[in-house]
Amino acid sequence: MKIAGSTALVTGANRGLGRHLAAELLTRGATVYAGARNPDSVDLPGVTPVRLDITDPASVAAAAELAGGVNLLINNAGIDTRTDLLDGDLDLVRLELETHYIGTLSTIRAFAPVIAGNGGGTILNVLSVLSWVNFPLHGSYGAAKSAEWAMTNALRLQLAERDVRVAGLHVGYLDTDMAATITGPKSDPALIARLAVDGIEADAYEIVADDVSRRVQAGFPGGVAALYPQLP
């Protein structure tokens, strides 16, 4: 995948990691559509703002028609309601699944034929280390991200025959608005954006972007005891 000369659409590109991803793509010579529920909130010079709510099928279809030259799709849009799985509001749990899983899948279903019709390309799903390991504070978020990871793996196989590569980005907390109340270590979103775009250009299927994600991945062979040492 060559970024220079490509045409990309980034969802949730008005702030946080999405804005940094759009900026990194611009720097490397891509034409960039910046998707956001409110396109007026996109303030990055050089991109084309696109009204896009990934939970609204009509909005997704309209974006796919508008951005017909896309050969790179980055599914970044997301939310974290921090809903307790045991006694939290089930509507909020559903909203996270609708956003991370159904919304991302809806966007891929709309854009995969576009990318294939343009000669092939890449889809990057912004996942999380919480798709691999989860904690009560982020129970609903992690469950939705785990579903998105499973979907990423399935579509990776299905779309390969259409010359559409499906990649996943795994990363821990980022220094963005979504993690503003988190006091632990956070990665610089500009650095993660560079690593993500490096991975796209390298045709990587899996981009593990920080130390915490690498540690969790390394703990897989140890099973539950390794991933959750706090359990009795």
GROMACS .gro file of C-alpha atoms in nm:
model
  232
    1MET     CA    1   0.000   0.000   0.000
    2LYS     CA    2   0.145   0.333  -0.108
    3ILE     CA    3   0.014   0.627   0.094
    4ALA     CA    4   0.138   0.891  -0.149
    5GLY     CA    5  -0.130   0.928  -0.414
    6SER     CA    6  -0.387   0.723  -0.223
    7THR     CA    7  -0.735   0.840  -0.130
    8ALA     CA    8  -0.832   0.779   0.231
    9LEU     CA    9  -1.135   0.821   0.452
   10VAL     CA   10  -1.089   0.841   0.829
   11THR     CA   11  -1.393   0.811   1.054
   12GLY     CA   12  -1.403   1.019   1.370
   13ALA     CA   13  -1.141   1.250   1.218
   14ASN     CA   14  -1.244   1.569   1.393
   15ARG     CA   15  -1.039   1.506   1.709
   16GLY     CA   16  -0.811   1.268   1.896
   17LEU     CA   17  -0.634   0.988   1.715
   18GLY     CA   18  -0.857   1.030   1.410
   19ARG     CA   19  -0.740   1.386   1.355
   20HIS     CA   20  -0.376   1.277   1.393
   21LEU     CA   21  -0.429   0.993   1.146
   22ALA     CA   22  -0.579   1.231   0.892
   23ALA     CA   23  -0.289   1.474   0.941
   24GLU     CA   24  -0.030   1.197   0.902
   25LEU     CA   25  -0.191   1.078   0.579
   26LEU     CA   26  -0.192   1.433   0.442
   27THR     CA   27   0.176   1.472   0.527
   28ARG     CA   28   0.254   1.159   0.326
   29GLY     CA   29   0.069   1.273   0.016
   30ALA     CA   30  -0.276   1.120   0.048
   31THR     CA   31  -0.607   1.279  -0.040
   32VAL     CA   32  -0.809   1.264   0.281
   33TYR     CA   33  -1.179   1.265   0.356
   34ALA     CA   34  -1.240   1.342   0.723
   35GLY     CA   35  -1.558   1.180   0.850
   36ALA     CA   36  -1.741   1.328   1.147
   37ARG     CA   37  -2.100   1.346   1.269
   38ASN     CA   38  -2.065   1.723   1.253
   39PRO     CA   39  -1.842   1.811   0.956
   40ASP     CA   40  -1.817   2.169   1.080
   41SER     CA   41  -1.609   2.036   1.370
   42VAL     CA   42  -1.331   1.928   1.130
   43ASP     CA   43  -1.062   2.197   1.150
   44LEU     CA   44  -0.770   2.028   0.975
   45PRO     CA   45  -0.660   2.223   0.666
   46GLY     CA   46  -0.631   2.018   0.349
   47VAL     CA   47  -0.892   1.750   0.421
   48THR     CA   48  -1.244   1.724   0.281
   49PRO     CA   49  -1.496   1.707   0.567
   50VAL     CA   50  -1.768   1.444   0.524
   51ARG     CA   51  -2.084   1.410   0.732
   52LEU     CA   52  -2.063   1.055   0.866
   53ASP     CA   53  -2.242   0.892   1.157
   54ILE     CA   54  -2.139   0.527   1.143
   55THR     CA   55  -2.451   0.423   1.337
   56ASP     CA   56  -2.676   0.574   1.065
   57PRO     CA   57  -2.694   0.353   0.752
   58ALA     CA   58  -2.813   0.641   0.534
   59SER     CA   59  -2.518   0.855   0.644
   60VAL     CA   60  -2.275   0.572   0.571
   61ALA     CA   61  -2.422   0.513   0.225
   62ALA     CA   62  -2.405   0.883   0.141
   63ALA     CA   63  -2.041   0.902   0.248
   64ALA     CA   64  -1.950   0.601   0.035
   65GLU     CA   65  -2.114   0.762  -0.266
   66LEU     CA   66  -1.940   1.095  -0.206
   67ALA     CA   67  -1.595   0.948  -0.147
   68GLY     CA   68  -1.598   0.717  -0.447
   69GLY     CA   69  -1.222   0.722  -0.505
   70VAL     CA   70  -1.127   0.575  -0.168
   71ASN     CA   71  -0.873   0.292  -0.152
   72LEU     CA   72  -0.790   0.331   0.218
   73LEU     CA   73  -1.051   0.326   0.495
   74ILE     CA   74  -0.958   0.385   0.860
   75ASN     CA   75  -1.232   0.295   1.105
   76ASN     CA   76  -1.145   0.509   1.403
   77ALA     CA   77  -1.479   0.644   1.530
   78GLY     CA   78  -1.571   0.520   1.875
   79ILE     CA   79  -1.705   0.593   2.221
   80ASP     CA   80  -1.642   0.472   2.576
   81THR     CA   81  -1.947   0.502   2.801
   82ARG     CA   82  -1.773   0.320   3.091
   83THR     CA   83  -2.090   0.128   3.158
   84ASP     CA   84  -2.088  -0.143   3.424
   85LEU     CA   85  -2.177  -0.476   3.263
   86LEU     CA   86  -2.361  -0.605   3.569
   87ASP     CA   87  -2.587  -0.315   3.659
   88GLY     CA   88  -2.523  -0.038   3.405
   89ASP     CA   89  -2.770   0.093   3.149
   90LEU     CA   90  -2.816  -0.174   2.882
   91ASP     CA   91  -2.898   0.095   2.626
   92LEU     CA   92  -2.543   0.227   2.671
   93VAL     CA   93  -2.402  -0.123   2.629
   94ARG     CA   94  -2.601  -0.154   2.307
   95LEU     CA   95  -2.475   0.187   2.193
   96GLU     CA   96  -2.114   0.073   2.224
   97LEU     CA   97  -2.188  -0.244   2.028
   98GLU     CA   98  -2.379  -0.042   1.769
   99THR     CA   99  -2.082   0.191   1.734
  100HIS     CA  100  -1.773  -0.028   1.748
  101TYR     CA  101  -1.914  -0.347   1.598
  102ILE     CA  102  -2.225  -0.280   1.390
  103GLY     CA  103  -2.119   0.072   1.290
  104THR     CA  104  -1.772  -0.037   1.184
  105LEU     CA  105  -1.915  -0.336   0.999
  106SER     CA  106  -2.170  -0.114   0.824
  107THR     CA  107  -1.892   0.118   0.709
  108ILE     CA  108  -1.684  -0.171   0.579
  109ARG     CA  109  -1.982  -0.318   0.394
  110ALA     CA  110  -2.032   0.019   0.222
  111PHE     CA  111  -1.669   0.088   0.137
  112ALA     CA  112  -1.526  -0.258   0.061
  113PRO     CA  113  -1.689  -0.266  -0.286
  114VAL     CA  114  -1.560   0.087  -0.349
  115ILE     CA  115  -1.204  -0.010  -0.254
  116ALA     CA  116  -1.220  -0.333  -0.457
  117GLY     CA  117  -1.359  -0.142  -0.755
  118ASN     CA  118  -1.066   0.099  -0.733
  119GLY     CA  119  -0.817  -0.185  -0.773
  120GLY     CA  120  -0.785  -0.288  -0.410
  121GLY     CA  121  -0.646  -0.128  -0.099
  122THR     CA  122  -0.656  -0.141   0.278
  123ILE     CA  123  -0.901  -0.116   0.566
  124LEU     CA  124  -0.758  -0.040   0.912
  125ASN     CA  125  -0.974  -0.098   1.217
  126VAL     CA  126  -0.859   0.094   1.523
  127LEU     CA  127  -0.898  -0.165   1.795
  128SER     CA  128  -0.753  -0.156   2.148
  129VAL     CA  129  -0.553  -0.363   2.391
  130LEU     CA  130  -0.893  -0.393   2.561
  131SER     CA  131  -1.006  -0.618   2.279
  132TRP     CA  132  -0.757  -0.870   2.424
  133VAL     CA  133  -0.787  -0.806   2.798
  134ASN     CA  134  -1.065  -0.631   2.988
  135PHE     CA  135  -1.146  -0.472   3.322
  136PRO     CA  136  -1.473  -0.364   3.491
  137LEU     CA  137  -1.415   0.009   3.429
  138HIS     CA  138  -1.423  -0.053   3.054
  139GLY     CA  139  -1.637  -0.367   3.045
  140SER     CA  140  -1.880  -0.262   2.774
  141TYR     CA  141  -1.609  -0.093   2.568
  142GLY     CA  142  -1.381  -0.396   2.580
  143ALA     CA  143  -1.665  -0.631   2.490
  144ALA     CA  144  -1.749  -0.418   2.186
  145LYS     CA  145  -1.382  -0.399   2.085
  146SER     CA  146  -1.347  -0.777   2.122
  147ALA     CA  147  -1.640  -0.818   1.885
  148GLU     CA  148  -1.474  -0.574   1.643
  149TRP     CA  149  -1.150  -0.774   1.663
  150ALA     CA  150  -1.335  -1.098   1.581
  151MET     CA  151  -1.506  -0.923   1.291
  152THR     CA  152  -1.168  -0.791   1.171
  153ASN     CA  153  -1.029  -1.145   1.159
  154ALA     CA  154  -1.329  -1.282   0.969
  155LEU     CA  155  -1.335  -1.003   0.710
  156ARG     CA  156  -0.958  -1.022   0.666
  157LEU     CA  157  -1.003  -1.369   0.520
  158GLN     CA  158  -1.314  -1.284   0.320
  159LEU     CA  159  -1.182  -0.966   0.161
  160ALA     CA  160  -0.832  -1.093   0.079
  161GLU     CA  161  -0.964  -1.250  -0.241
  162ARG     CA  162  -1.085  -0.904  -0.349
  163ASP     CA  163  -0.741  -0.747  -0.294
  164VAL     CA  164  -0.865  -0.563   0.014
  165ARG     CA  165  -0.629  -0.601   0.309
  166VAL     CA  166  -0.790  -0.573   0.655
  167ALA     CA  167  -0.559  -0.467   0.938
  168GLY     CA  168  -0.607  -0.406   1.309
  169LEU     CA  169  -0.437  -0.151   1.533
  170HIS     CA  170  -0.394  -0.245   1.899
  171VAL     CA  171  -0.299   0.028   2.145
  172GLY     CA  172  -0.359   0.121   2.509
  173TYR     CA  173  -0.456   0.457   2.653
  174LEU     CA  174  -0.390   0.761   2.436
  175ASP     CA  175  -0.343   1.120   2.548
  176THR     CA  176  -0.677   1.231   2.403
  177ASP     CA  177  -1.012   1.359   2.531
  178MET     CA  178  -1.149   1.004   2.562
  179ALA     CA  179  -0.886   0.918   2.824
  180ALA     CA  180  -0.871   1.259   2.989
  181THR     CA  181  -0.964   1.122   3.332
  182ILE     CA  182  -0.717   0.831   3.319
  183THR     CA  183  -0.412   0.887   3.538
  184GLY     CA  184  -0.195   0.603   3.404
  185PRO     CA  185   0.061   0.614   3.121
  186LYS     CA  186  -0.071   0.735   2.786
  187SER     CA  187   0.078   0.725   2.438
  188ASP     CA  188   0.122   1.030   2.218
  189PRO     CA  189  -0.153   1.003   1.950
  190ALA     CA  190   0.072   1.166   1.690
  191LEU     CA  191   0.330   0.889   1.742
  192ILE     CA  192   0.063   0.619   1.724
  193ALA     CA  193  -0.070   0.771   1.403
  194ARG     CA  194   0.277   0.751   1.248
  195LEU     CA  195   0.318   0.390   1.357
  196ALA     CA  196  -0.026   0.304   1.221
  197VAL     CA  197   0.045   0.455   0.880
  198ASP     CA  198   0.387   0.287   0.877
  199GLY     CA  199   0.205  -0.042   0.934
  200ILE     CA  200  -0.039   0.026   0.652
  201GLU     CA  201   0.249   0.096   0.413
  202ALA     CA  202   0.423  -0.223   0.529
  203ASP     CA  203   0.105  -0.425   0.454
  204ALA     CA  204   0.091  -0.543   0.817
  205TYR     CA  205  -0.220  -0.731   0.919
  206GLU     CA  206  -0.171  -0.649   1.286
  207ILE     CA  207  -0.015  -0.331   1.423
  208VAL     CA  208   0.074  -0.358   1.792
  209ALA     CA  209   0.165  -0.001   1.870
  210ASP     CA  210   0.272   0.022   2.234
  211ASP     CA  211   0.443  -0.169   2.514
  212VAL     CA  212   0.126  -0.251   2.706
  213SER     CA  213  -0.030  -0.414   2.399
  214ARG     CA  214   0.288  -0.610   2.334
  215ARG     CA  215   0.296  -0.732   2.695
  216VAL     CA  216  -0.065  -0.848   2.680
  217GLN     CA  217  -0.007  -1.023   2.347
  218ALA     CA  218   0.299  -1.197   2.493
  219GLY     CA  219   0.084  -1.320   2.781
  220PHE     CA  220  -0.160  -1.515   2.562
  221PRO     CA  221   0.016  -1.854   2.604
  222GLY     CA  222  -0.018  -1.821   2.982
  223GLY     CA  223  -0.396  -1.803   2.963
  224VAL     CA  224  -0.618  -1.644   3.228
  225ALA     CA  225  -0.354  -1.669   3.501
  226ALA     CA  226  -0.109  -1.460   3.297
  227LEU     CA  227  -0.361  -1.205   3.174
  228TYR     CA  228  -0.539  -1.157   3.507
  229PRO     CA  229  -0.283  -1.217   3.783
  230GLN     CA  230  -0.510  -1.042   4.034
  231LEU     CA  231  -0.752  -1.337   4.034
  232PRO     CA  232  -0.728  -1.572   4.334
   0.00000   0.00000   0.00000
